[in-house]
Short mmCIF file of N, CA and C in Angstrom, two decimals:
data_model
loop_
_atom_site.label_atom_id
_atom_site.label_comp_id
_atom_site.label_asym_id
_atom_site.label_seq_id
_atom_site.Cartn_x
_atom_site.Cartn_y
_atom_site.Cartn_z
N MET A 7 27.66 -18.12 16.75
CA MET A 7 27.52 -18.38 18.19
C MET A 7 28.89 -18.28 18.88
N THR A 8 28.97 -17.48 19.91
CA THR A 8 30.21 -17.32 20.66
C THR A 8 30.40 -18.51 21.60
N TRP A 9 31.56 -18.56 22.23
CA TRP A 9 31.86 -19.67 23.15
C TRP A 9 30.96 -19.65 24.37
N LEU A 10 30.37 -18.47 24.67
CA LEU A 10 29.44 -18.38 25.80
C LEU A 10 28.16 -19.17 25.55
N GLY A 11 27.85 -19.41 24.27
CA GLY A 11 26.64 -20.14 23.94
C GLY A 11 26.82 -21.64 23.85
N ILE A 12 28.05 -22.09 24.03
CA ILE A 12 28.32 -23.53 23.98
C ILE A 12 27.67 -24.22 25.18
N GLU A 13 27.00 -25.34 24.92
CA GLU A 13 26.34 -26.06 26.01
C GLU A 13 27.32 -26.96 26.75
N LEU A 14 27.19 -26.96 28.06
CA LEU A 14 28.03 -27.78 28.92
C LEU A 14 27.15 -28.36 30.02
N TRP A 15 27.03 -29.70 30.04
CA TRP A 15 26.18 -30.38 31.03
C TRP A 15 24.75 -29.84 31.02
N GLY A 16 24.22 -29.67 29.83
CA GLY A 16 22.82 -29.31 29.71
C GLY A 16 22.50 -27.83 29.80
N ASP A 17 23.53 -26.97 29.92
CA ASP A 17 23.30 -25.54 30.00
C ASP A 17 24.45 -24.80 29.33
N THR A 18 24.23 -23.56 28.99
CA THR A 18 25.27 -22.79 28.30
C THR A 18 26.36 -22.35 29.27
N ILE A 19 27.53 -22.12 28.72
CA ILE A 19 28.65 -21.63 29.53
C ILE A 19 28.30 -20.29 30.16
N GLN A 20 27.54 -19.48 29.43
CA GLN A 20 27.13 -18.18 29.97
C GLN A 20 26.33 -18.35 31.26
N ASN A 21 25.40 -19.30 31.26
CA ASN A 21 24.59 -19.53 32.46
C ASN A 21 25.43 -20.11 33.60
N TRP A 22 26.40 -20.96 33.26
CA TRP A 22 27.28 -21.51 34.29
C TRP A 22 28.13 -20.40 34.93
N LEU A 23 28.61 -19.50 34.10
CA LEU A 23 29.38 -18.37 34.62
C LEU A 23 28.50 -17.46 35.48
N LEU A 24 27.26 -17.27 35.03
CA LEU A 24 26.32 -16.46 35.81
C LEU A 24 26.05 -17.11 37.17
N ALA A 25 25.87 -18.44 37.15
CA ALA A 25 25.64 -19.17 38.40
C ALA A 25 26.84 -19.05 39.34
N LEU A 26 28.05 -19.16 38.76
CA LEU A 26 29.26 -19.02 39.56
C LEU A 26 29.37 -17.62 40.16
N LEU A 27 29.02 -16.62 39.36
CA LEU A 27 29.05 -15.24 39.84
C LEU A 27 28.05 -15.04 40.99
N VAL A 28 26.88 -15.65 40.86
CA VAL A 28 25.86 -15.55 41.91
C VAL A 28 26.36 -16.21 43.19
N VAL A 29 26.97 -17.40 43.06
CA VAL A 29 27.49 -18.12 44.24
C VAL A 29 28.53 -17.28 44.97
N VAL A 30 29.50 -16.77 44.22
CA VAL A 30 30.57 -15.96 44.82
C VAL A 30 29.99 -14.69 45.45
N GLY A 31 29.08 -14.04 44.71
CA GLY A 31 28.49 -12.80 45.21
C GLY A 31 27.69 -13.01 46.49
N VAL A 32 26.89 -14.07 46.51
CA VAL A 32 26.04 -14.34 47.69
C VAL A 32 26.89 -14.68 48.90
N ILE A 33 27.91 -15.54 48.73
CA ILE A 33 28.73 -15.93 49.88
C ILE A 33 29.51 -14.74 50.43
N VAL A 34 30.00 -13.87 49.53
CA VAL A 34 30.74 -12.69 49.98
C VAL A 34 29.82 -11.73 50.72
N ILE A 35 28.64 -11.48 50.14
CA ILE A 35 27.68 -10.55 50.77
C ILE A 35 27.22 -11.07 52.12
N LEU A 36 26.90 -12.37 52.20
CA LEU A 36 26.44 -12.94 53.46
C LEU A 36 27.51 -12.88 54.54
N ARG A 37 28.76 -13.16 54.16
CA ARG A 37 29.85 -13.10 55.13
C ARG A 37 30.08 -11.68 55.62
N LEU A 38 30.01 -10.71 54.69
CA LEU A 38 30.20 -9.32 55.08
C LEU A 38 29.08 -8.85 56.01
N ILE A 39 27.85 -9.22 55.67
CA ILE A 39 26.72 -8.85 56.51
C ILE A 39 26.84 -9.48 57.89
N GLU A 40 27.21 -10.77 57.92
CA GLU A 40 27.37 -11.46 59.20
C GLU A 40 28.42 -10.79 60.07
N LYS A 41 29.60 -10.53 59.49
CA LYS A 41 30.69 -9.91 60.25
C LYS A 41 30.31 -8.51 60.72
N MET A 42 29.64 -7.74 59.85
CA MET A 42 29.26 -6.38 60.20
C MET A 42 28.25 -6.38 61.35
N ILE A 43 27.25 -7.26 61.26
CA ILE A 43 26.23 -7.32 62.31
C ILE A 43 26.84 -7.78 63.63
N VAL A 44 27.68 -8.82 63.57
CA VAL A 44 28.29 -9.34 64.79
C VAL A 44 29.19 -8.28 65.43
N ARG A 45 29.97 -7.58 64.61
CA ARG A 45 30.88 -6.56 65.14
C ARG A 45 30.10 -5.43 65.82
N ARG A 46 29.06 -4.95 65.14
CA ARG A 46 28.27 -3.86 65.73
C ARG A 46 27.48 -4.32 66.95
N ALA A 47 27.00 -5.56 66.90
CA ALA A 47 26.26 -6.08 68.04
C ALA A 47 27.16 -6.24 69.26
N ARG A 48 28.41 -6.63 69.04
CA ARG A 48 29.35 -6.76 70.15
C ARG A 48 29.65 -5.41 70.78
N VAL A 49 29.81 -4.40 69.94
CA VAL A 49 30.05 -3.05 70.46
C VAL A 49 28.85 -2.59 71.28
N PHE A 50 27.65 -2.85 70.77
CA PHE A 50 26.43 -2.45 71.48
C PHE A 50 26.27 -3.24 72.77
N ALA A 51 26.64 -4.54 72.74
CA ALA A 51 26.48 -5.40 73.91
C ALA A 51 27.36 -4.94 75.07
N ARG A 52 28.53 -4.38 74.75
CA ARG A 52 29.43 -3.91 75.81
C ARG A 52 28.86 -2.71 76.55
N LYS A 53 27.93 -1.99 75.92
CA LYS A 53 27.39 -0.77 76.52
C LYS A 53 26.12 -1.02 77.31
N THR A 54 25.61 -2.23 77.28
CA THR A 54 24.35 -2.54 77.98
C THR A 54 24.57 -3.64 79.01
N GLU A 55 23.64 -3.71 79.95
CA GLU A 55 23.72 -4.73 80.99
C GLU A 55 22.84 -5.94 80.68
N THR A 56 21.92 -5.79 79.73
CA THR A 56 21.03 -6.89 79.39
C THR A 56 21.79 -8.01 78.70
N ARG A 57 21.27 -9.22 78.84
CA ARG A 57 21.92 -10.39 78.23
C ARG A 57 21.36 -10.70 76.85
N VAL A 58 20.28 -10.04 76.46
CA VAL A 58 19.65 -10.35 75.18
C VAL A 58 20.59 -10.08 74.02
N ASP A 59 21.28 -8.93 74.04
CA ASP A 59 22.20 -8.61 72.96
C ASP A 59 23.39 -9.56 72.95
N ASP A 60 23.84 -9.98 74.13
CA ASP A 60 24.91 -10.98 74.19
C ASP A 60 24.44 -12.30 73.58
N PHE A 61 23.18 -12.62 73.82
CA PHE A 61 22.59 -13.84 73.26
C PHE A 61 22.55 -13.77 71.74
N VAL A 62 22.14 -12.63 71.20
CA VAL A 62 22.08 -12.45 69.74
C VAL A 62 23.47 -12.58 69.13
N VAL A 63 24.45 -11.95 69.75
CA VAL A 63 25.83 -12.03 69.26
C VAL A 63 26.31 -13.47 69.27
N ASP A 64 26.01 -14.19 70.35
CA ASP A 64 26.44 -15.58 70.46
C ASP A 64 25.83 -16.44 69.36
N LEU A 65 24.54 -16.23 69.08
CA LEU A 65 23.87 -17.01 68.04
C LEU A 65 24.44 -16.70 66.66
N LEU A 66 24.60 -15.41 66.36
CA LEU A 66 25.12 -15.01 65.05
C LEU A 66 26.52 -15.55 64.82
N SER A 67 27.32 -15.58 65.87
CA SER A 67 28.69 -16.08 65.73
C SER A 67 28.71 -17.59 65.50
N ARG A 68 27.60 -18.26 65.73
CA ARG A 68 27.51 -19.70 65.51
C ARG A 68 27.03 -20.05 64.10
N THR A 69 26.80 -19.04 63.27
CA THR A 69 26.43 -19.30 61.88
C THR A 69 27.61 -19.93 61.15
N ARG A 70 27.41 -21.09 60.59
CA ARG A 70 28.49 -21.85 59.98
C ARG A 70 28.74 -21.44 58.53
N VAL A 71 30.01 -21.51 58.14
CA VAL A 71 30.38 -21.15 56.77
C VAL A 71 29.74 -22.12 55.77
N TRP A 72 29.68 -23.40 56.13
CA TRP A 72 29.09 -24.38 55.22
C TRP A 72 27.62 -24.07 54.95
N PHE A 73 26.92 -23.50 55.93
CA PHE A 73 25.52 -23.14 55.72
C PHE A 73 25.42 -22.00 54.71
N LEU A 74 26.26 -20.98 54.88
CA LEU A 74 26.27 -19.86 53.93
C LEU A 74 26.66 -20.33 52.54
N LEU A 75 27.59 -21.28 52.47
CA LEU A 75 28.01 -21.80 51.17
C LEU A 75 26.88 -22.53 50.48
N ILE A 76 26.13 -23.33 51.23
CA ILE A 76 25.00 -24.06 50.64
C ILE A 76 23.92 -23.09 50.19
N VAL A 77 23.68 -22.04 50.97
CA VAL A 77 22.72 -21.01 50.55
C VAL A 77 23.17 -20.37 49.25
N ALA A 78 24.47 -20.09 49.14
CA ALA A 78 25.02 -19.49 47.93
C ALA A 78 24.89 -20.45 46.74
N LEU A 79 25.19 -21.73 46.96
CA LEU A 79 25.08 -22.72 45.88
C LEU A 79 23.63 -22.87 45.43
N TYR A 80 22.72 -22.85 46.37
CA TYR A 80 21.30 -22.93 46.02
C TYR A 80 20.89 -21.72 45.19
N SER A 81 21.35 -20.54 45.59
CA SER A 81 21.03 -19.32 44.84
C SER A 81 21.59 -19.40 43.43
N GLY A 82 22.82 -19.90 43.31
CA GLY A 82 23.44 -20.02 42.00
C GLY A 82 22.72 -21.02 41.11
N SER A 83 22.18 -22.08 41.71
CA SER A 83 21.49 -23.10 40.92
C SER A 83 20.22 -22.56 40.26
N LEU A 84 19.67 -21.48 40.80
CA LEU A 84 18.46 -20.90 40.22
C LEU A 84 18.71 -20.30 38.84
N ALA A 85 19.99 -20.03 38.54
CA ALA A 85 20.33 -19.46 37.23
C ALA A 85 20.50 -20.54 36.17
N LEU A 86 20.37 -21.81 36.57
CA LEU A 86 20.60 -22.92 35.65
C LEU A 86 19.30 -23.67 35.38
N ALA A 87 19.24 -24.25 34.18
CA ALA A 87 18.10 -25.10 33.82
C ALA A 87 18.47 -26.54 34.16
N LEU A 88 18.37 -26.88 35.42
CA LEU A 88 18.79 -28.19 35.89
C LEU A 88 17.67 -29.22 35.73
N PRO A 89 18.03 -30.50 35.62
CA PRO A 89 17.01 -31.55 35.58
C PRO A 89 16.20 -31.58 36.87
N GLU A 90 15.01 -32.15 36.78
CA GLU A 90 14.12 -32.18 37.95
C GLU A 90 14.75 -32.92 39.12
N THR A 91 15.47 -34.00 38.80
CA THR A 91 16.13 -34.77 39.87
C THR A 91 17.16 -33.93 40.60
N ALA A 92 17.95 -33.17 39.84
CA ALA A 92 18.97 -32.31 40.45
C ALA A 92 18.33 -31.22 41.30
N VAL A 93 17.22 -30.68 40.83
CA VAL A 93 16.51 -29.64 41.59
C VAL A 93 16.03 -30.20 42.93
N LYS A 94 15.50 -31.44 42.91
CA LYS A 94 15.03 -32.06 44.14
C LYS A 94 16.18 -32.31 45.11
N VAL A 95 17.31 -32.80 44.57
CA VAL A 95 18.47 -33.07 45.42
C VAL A 95 18.97 -31.79 46.07
N ILE A 96 19.07 -30.73 45.27
CA ILE A 96 19.53 -29.44 45.80
C ILE A 96 18.56 -28.92 46.86
N GLY A 97 17.26 -29.11 46.60
CA GLY A 97 16.26 -28.68 47.58
C GLY A 97 16.40 -29.43 48.90
N HIS A 98 16.61 -30.75 48.81
CA HIS A 98 16.80 -31.56 50.02
C HIS A 98 18.05 -31.13 50.77
N VAL A 99 19.14 -30.92 50.04
CA VAL A 99 20.40 -30.51 50.67
C VAL A 99 20.23 -29.17 51.37
N GLY A 100 19.55 -28.24 50.70
CA GLY A 100 19.31 -26.93 51.29
C GLY A 100 18.47 -27.00 52.56
N THR A 101 17.42 -27.84 52.51
CA THR A 101 16.55 -27.98 53.68
C THR A 101 17.29 -28.63 54.84
N ILE A 102 18.08 -29.67 54.54
CA ILE A 102 18.86 -30.34 55.59
C ILE A 102 19.86 -29.37 56.21
N ALA A 103 20.51 -28.58 55.35
CA ALA A 103 21.47 -27.58 55.86
C ALA A 103 20.78 -26.59 56.79
N LEU A 104 19.56 -26.18 56.42
CA LEU A 104 18.80 -25.25 57.26
C LEU A 104 18.46 -25.88 58.61
N PHE A 105 18.04 -27.15 58.59
CA PHE A 105 17.73 -27.85 59.83
C PHE A 105 18.97 -27.97 60.72
N LEU A 106 20.11 -28.32 60.11
CA LEU A 106 21.34 -28.47 60.89
C LEU A 106 21.80 -27.15 61.47
N GLN A 107 21.68 -26.07 60.68
CA GLN A 107 22.06 -24.76 61.20
C GLN A 107 21.12 -24.34 62.33
N ALA A 108 19.83 -24.66 62.17
CA ALA A 108 18.87 -24.37 63.24
C ALA A 108 19.23 -25.14 64.50
N ALA A 109 19.71 -26.38 64.33
CA ALA A 109 20.14 -27.17 65.49
C ALA A 109 21.35 -26.54 66.16
N VAL A 110 22.28 -26.03 65.35
CA VAL A 110 23.46 -25.35 65.91
C VAL A 110 23.03 -24.12 66.70
N TRP A 111 22.11 -23.34 66.12
CA TRP A 111 21.60 -22.16 66.84
C TRP A 111 20.87 -22.56 68.11
N GLY A 112 20.04 -23.61 68.01
CA GLY A 112 19.30 -24.06 69.18
C GLY A 112 20.22 -24.57 70.28
N GLN A 113 21.23 -25.32 69.89
CA GLN A 113 22.19 -25.81 70.88
C GLN A 113 22.95 -24.65 71.51
N GLY A 114 23.27 -23.66 70.70
CA GLY A 114 23.93 -22.47 71.23
C GLY A 114 23.05 -21.73 72.22
N ALA A 115 21.75 -21.66 71.92
CA ALA A 115 20.81 -20.99 72.83
C ALA A 115 20.74 -21.72 74.16
N ILE A 116 20.66 -23.05 74.10
CA ILE A 116 20.61 -23.84 75.34
C ILE A 116 21.89 -23.65 76.14
N THR A 117 23.03 -23.72 75.47
CA THR A 117 24.32 -23.54 76.15
C THR A 117 24.42 -22.17 76.79
N PHE A 118 23.98 -21.14 76.07
CA PHE A 118 24.06 -19.76 76.57
C PHE A 118 23.23 -19.58 77.84
N TRP A 119 21.98 -19.99 77.79
CA TRP A 119 21.09 -19.76 78.92
C TRP A 119 21.43 -20.65 80.11
N VAL A 120 21.86 -21.88 79.84
CA VAL A 120 22.29 -22.74 80.95
C VAL A 120 23.51 -22.14 81.64
N ALA A 121 24.47 -21.67 80.85
CA ALA A 121 25.67 -21.04 81.42
C ALA A 121 25.30 -19.80 82.23
N ARG A 122 24.33 -19.04 81.72
CA ARG A 122 23.90 -17.82 82.44
C ARG A 122 23.29 -18.17 83.79
N TYR A 123 22.35 -19.13 83.79
CA TYR A 123 21.69 -19.48 85.04
C TYR A 123 22.64 -20.18 86.01
N LYS A 124 23.59 -20.94 85.47
CA LYS A 124 24.59 -21.57 86.35
C LYS A 124 25.43 -20.51 87.05
N GLN A 125 25.77 -19.47 86.31
CA GLN A 125 26.56 -18.39 86.90
C GLN A 125 25.78 -17.66 87.98
N GLU A 126 24.48 -17.47 87.74
CA GLU A 126 23.64 -16.75 88.70
C GLU A 126 23.37 -17.59 89.95
N ARG A 127 23.22 -18.91 89.76
CA ARG A 127 22.84 -19.79 90.87
C ARG A 127 24.03 -20.28 91.67
N LEU A 128 25.23 -20.18 91.12
CA LEU A 128 26.40 -20.76 91.77
C LEU A 128 26.60 -20.22 93.18
N ALA A 129 26.42 -18.92 93.34
CA ALA A 129 26.64 -18.31 94.66
C ALA A 129 25.50 -18.64 95.63
N GLU A 130 24.26 -18.71 95.12
CA GLU A 130 23.11 -18.93 95.99
C GLU A 130 22.87 -20.41 96.29
N ASP A 131 22.93 -21.23 95.24
CA ASP A 131 22.60 -22.65 95.39
C ASP A 131 23.48 -23.45 94.44
N ALA A 132 24.68 -23.76 94.88
CA ALA A 132 25.65 -24.42 94.01
C ALA A 132 25.19 -25.81 93.58
N GLY A 133 24.36 -26.45 94.40
CA GLY A 133 23.89 -27.78 94.05
C GLY A 133 23.03 -27.80 92.80
N SER A 134 22.34 -26.70 92.52
CA SER A 134 21.47 -26.65 91.34
C SER A 134 22.25 -26.60 90.04
N VAL A 135 23.55 -26.32 90.12
CA VAL A 135 24.38 -26.27 88.92
C VAL A 135 24.39 -27.63 88.23
N THR A 136 24.46 -28.69 89.02
CA THR A 136 24.44 -30.04 88.46
C THR A 136 23.13 -30.32 87.75
N VAL A 137 22.03 -29.89 88.36
CA VAL A 137 20.71 -30.09 87.75
C VAL A 137 20.61 -29.31 86.44
N LEU A 138 21.08 -28.08 86.43
CA LEU A 138 21.03 -27.27 85.22
C LEU A 138 21.85 -27.89 84.10
N SER A 139 23.01 -28.44 84.44
CA SER A 139 23.85 -29.11 83.44
C SER A 139 23.12 -30.32 82.85
N ALA A 140 22.46 -31.09 83.73
CA ALA A 140 21.71 -32.25 83.27
C ALA A 140 20.54 -31.84 82.38
N LEU A 141 19.82 -30.80 82.78
CA LEU A 141 18.70 -30.31 81.97
C LEU A 141 19.18 -29.78 80.63
N GLY A 142 20.34 -29.12 80.62
CA GLY A 142 20.90 -28.64 79.37
C GLY A 142 21.23 -29.78 78.43
N LEU A 143 21.80 -30.85 78.97
CA LEU A 143 22.13 -32.02 78.15
C LEU A 143 20.87 -32.67 77.59
N ILE A 144 19.84 -32.79 78.44
CA ILE A 144 18.57 -33.37 77.99
C ILE A 144 17.95 -32.50 76.89
N GLY A 145 18.01 -31.17 77.09
CA GLY A 145 17.48 -30.26 76.08
C GLY A 145 18.17 -30.42 74.73
N LYS A 146 19.48 -30.58 74.75
CA LYS A 146 20.23 -30.76 73.50
C LYS A 146 19.88 -32.08 72.83
N LEU A 147 19.72 -33.14 73.64
CA LEU A 147 19.34 -34.44 73.08
C LEU A 147 17.97 -34.37 72.43
N VAL A 148 17.03 -33.71 73.09
CA VAL A 148 15.68 -33.55 72.53
C VAL A 148 15.74 -32.74 71.23
N LEU A 149 16.52 -31.67 71.25
CA LEU A 149 16.66 -30.81 70.07
C LEU A 149 17.18 -31.59 68.88
N TRP A 150 18.27 -32.33 69.06
CA TRP A 150 18.86 -33.08 67.95
C TRP A 150 17.97 -34.23 67.51
N THR A 151 17.19 -34.79 68.44
CA THR A 151 16.24 -35.84 68.05
C THR A 151 15.16 -35.27 67.14
N VAL A 152 14.63 -34.11 67.50
CA VAL A 152 13.61 -33.46 66.68
C VAL A 152 14.18 -33.10 65.31
N ILE A 153 15.40 -32.56 65.28
CA ILE A 153 16.03 -32.19 64.01
C ILE A 153 16.23 -33.42 63.14
N LEU A 154 16.68 -34.52 63.75
CA LEU A 154 16.88 -35.76 62.99
C LEU A 154 15.58 -36.26 62.39
N LEU A 155 14.50 -36.20 63.17
CA LEU A 155 13.19 -36.62 62.66
C LEU A 155 12.72 -35.72 61.52
N LEU A 156 12.97 -34.42 61.63
CA LEU A 156 12.60 -33.49 60.56
C LEU A 156 13.39 -33.78 59.29
N ILE A 157 14.67 -34.09 59.44
CA ILE A 157 15.50 -34.42 58.27
C ILE A 157 15.01 -35.70 57.61
N LEU A 158 14.72 -36.72 58.41
CA LEU A 158 14.23 -37.98 57.86
C LEU A 158 12.89 -37.78 57.16
N ASP A 159 12.02 -36.96 57.75
CA ASP A 159 10.73 -36.66 57.13
C ASP A 159 10.93 -35.95 55.80
N ASN A 160 11.91 -35.04 55.74
CA ASN A 160 12.20 -34.33 54.50
C ASN A 160 12.71 -35.28 53.42
N LEU A 161 13.39 -36.34 53.83
CA LEU A 161 13.93 -37.32 52.88
C LEU A 161 12.90 -38.37 52.48
N GLY A 162 11.69 -38.26 53.02
CA GLY A 162 10.63 -39.18 52.63
C GLY A 162 10.46 -40.38 53.53
N VAL A 163 11.17 -40.42 54.64
CA VAL A 163 11.04 -41.53 55.59
C VAL A 163 9.74 -41.38 56.37
N GLU A 164 9.03 -42.50 56.57
CA GLU A 164 7.78 -42.47 57.33
C GLU A 164 8.10 -42.29 58.81
N VAL A 165 8.06 -41.04 59.25
CA VAL A 165 8.47 -40.71 60.62
C VAL A 165 7.47 -41.22 61.64
N THR A 166 6.18 -41.20 61.31
CA THR A 166 5.16 -41.65 62.26
C THR A 166 5.38 -43.09 62.67
N SER A 167 5.62 -43.96 61.68
CA SER A 167 5.89 -45.36 61.97
C SER A 167 7.18 -45.52 62.76
N LEU A 168 8.17 -44.69 62.42
CA LEU A 168 9.45 -44.75 63.12
C LEU A 168 9.29 -44.37 64.58
N ILE A 169 8.51 -43.31 64.84
CA ILE A 169 8.29 -42.88 66.22
C ILE A 169 7.54 -43.95 67.00
N ALA A 170 6.52 -44.56 66.34
CA ALA A 170 5.77 -45.63 67.00
C ALA A 170 6.68 -46.81 67.32
N GLY A 171 7.54 -47.16 66.36
CA GLY A 171 8.48 -48.26 66.58
C GLY A 171 9.45 -47.96 67.70
N LEU A 172 9.93 -46.73 67.73
CA LEU A 172 10.85 -46.33 68.80
C LEU A 172 10.16 -46.35 70.15
N GLY A 173 8.86 -45.97 70.15
CA GLY A 173 8.12 -45.99 71.41
C GLY A 173 7.97 -47.39 71.96
N ILE A 174 7.63 -48.33 71.08
CA ILE A 174 7.50 -49.73 71.50
C ILE A 174 8.84 -50.28 71.96
N SER A 175 9.89 -49.97 71.19
CA SER A 175 11.23 -50.42 71.56
C SER A 175 11.65 -49.82 72.89
N GLY A 176 11.29 -48.54 73.09
CA GLY A 176 11.64 -47.88 74.34
C GLY A 176 11.00 -48.55 75.55
N ILE A 177 9.72 -48.96 75.38
CA ILE A 177 9.04 -49.65 76.48
C ILE A 177 9.72 -50.98 76.78
N ALA A 178 10.09 -51.71 75.72
CA ALA A 178 10.76 -53.00 75.90
C ALA A 178 12.10 -52.83 76.60
N VAL A 179 12.85 -51.82 76.17
CA VAL A 179 14.15 -51.57 76.79
C VAL A 179 13.98 -51.15 78.25
N ALA A 180 12.96 -50.32 78.51
CA ALA A 180 12.71 -49.86 79.88
C ALA A 180 12.40 -51.03 80.80
N LEU A 181 11.60 -52.00 80.31
CA LEU A 181 11.29 -53.17 81.11
C LEU A 181 12.53 -54.03 81.36
N ALA A 182 13.41 -54.07 80.34
CA ALA A 182 14.61 -54.90 80.46
C ALA A 182 15.62 -54.31 81.42
N VAL A 183 15.65 -52.99 81.50
CA VAL A 183 16.68 -52.34 82.33
C VAL A 183 16.04 -51.55 83.47
N GLN A 184 14.93 -52.07 83.99
CA GLN A 184 14.21 -51.33 85.02
C GLN A 184 15.05 -51.14 86.28
N ASN A 185 15.93 -52.09 86.59
CA ASN A 185 16.80 -51.92 87.76
C ASN A 185 17.77 -50.76 87.56
N ILE A 186 18.31 -50.67 86.34
CA ILE A 186 19.23 -49.56 86.04
C ILE A 186 18.49 -48.24 86.10
N LEU A 187 17.25 -48.23 85.57
CA LEU A 187 16.46 -47.00 85.61
C LEU A 187 16.14 -46.61 87.06
N GLY A 188 15.91 -47.63 87.90
CA GLY A 188 15.67 -47.33 89.30
C GLY A 188 16.86 -46.65 89.95
N ASP A 189 18.05 -47.15 89.63
CA ASP A 189 19.26 -46.51 90.15
C ASP A 189 19.42 -45.10 89.60
N LEU A 190 19.04 -44.93 88.32
CA LEU A 190 19.16 -43.62 87.69
C LEU A 190 18.24 -42.60 88.36
N PHE A 191 16.99 -43.01 88.62
CA PHE A 191 16.06 -42.09 89.27
C PHE A 191 16.47 -41.82 90.72
N ALA A 192 17.07 -42.81 91.35
CA ALA A 192 17.57 -42.60 92.70
C ALA A 192 18.69 -41.57 92.70
N SER A 193 19.56 -41.66 91.68
CA SER A 193 20.64 -40.68 91.55
C SER A 193 20.08 -39.29 91.30
N LEU A 194 19.04 -39.22 90.45
CA LEU A 194 18.41 -37.93 90.17
C LEU A 194 17.78 -37.34 91.42
N SER A 195 17.21 -38.21 92.25
CA SER A 195 16.62 -37.75 93.51
C SER A 195 17.68 -37.15 94.42
N ILE A 196 18.86 -37.77 94.42
CA ILE A 196 19.96 -37.24 95.22
C ILE A 196 20.37 -35.86 94.73
N VAL A 197 20.41 -35.73 93.39
CA VAL A 197 20.78 -34.44 92.81
C VAL A 197 19.76 -33.36 93.16
N LEU A 198 18.47 -33.72 93.08
CA LEU A 198 17.42 -32.74 93.37
C LEU A 198 17.39 -32.37 94.85
N ASP A 199 17.69 -33.33 95.72
CA ASP A 199 17.73 -33.04 97.16
C ASP A 199 18.95 -32.22 97.54
N LYS A 200 19.96 -32.25 96.65
CA LYS A 200 21.19 -31.45 96.82
C LYS A 200 21.90 -31.68 98.15
N PRO A 201 22.21 -32.95 98.48
CA PRO A 201 22.98 -33.17 99.70
C PRO A 201 24.45 -32.80 99.55
N PHE A 202 24.89 -32.68 98.27
CA PHE A 202 26.28 -32.32 98.01
C PHE A 202 26.30 -31.04 97.20
N VAL A 203 27.20 -30.15 97.49
CA VAL A 203 27.32 -28.89 96.77
C VAL A 203 28.76 -28.70 96.35
N ILE A 204 28.96 -27.88 95.30
CA ILE A 204 30.30 -27.58 94.83
C ILE A 204 31.03 -26.72 95.85
N GLY A 205 32.27 -27.09 96.17
CA GLY A 205 33.05 -26.33 97.14
C GLY A 205 32.83 -26.84 98.55
#
């Protein structure tokens, strides 16, 4: 038996080297593909007037290195005979990474379109810029709340009970701070009526 057949942490050195090769290969290939697509998309975006290609470039540029690394590590783990517990942990980590990357893409999409509409509306109705900024912030909060609930559900947390508990707590808090909420809605009414504009 050669040294490649020696077992290390429940698997042979040969399989560990294969897993390492897969990790390195996947991360390199994914990075090259990402850079190539982004570069070509940027060149194409400069030649068109539509914002869709700019949107695609913006989203692709928001792909995080840690996400690609986790994808590569997950791919490498397939070459190993890992314990069931380790397989579950890796699966959870991979799913959470996917949810977080989706949140980054979603936040980027909200930021992109809000910035676009703010630019278009600034000349016509500058007061709506404040409303768009507020809606963008609310959209991001909703997005991250949904992502957090999906992550907790993936980890085995009873999300239904949590949502019900949050709903009851929300009603209690709303009753406790109803005066503050009244002021908040009054402020929102001022924003929607647009008595003040930028400039």
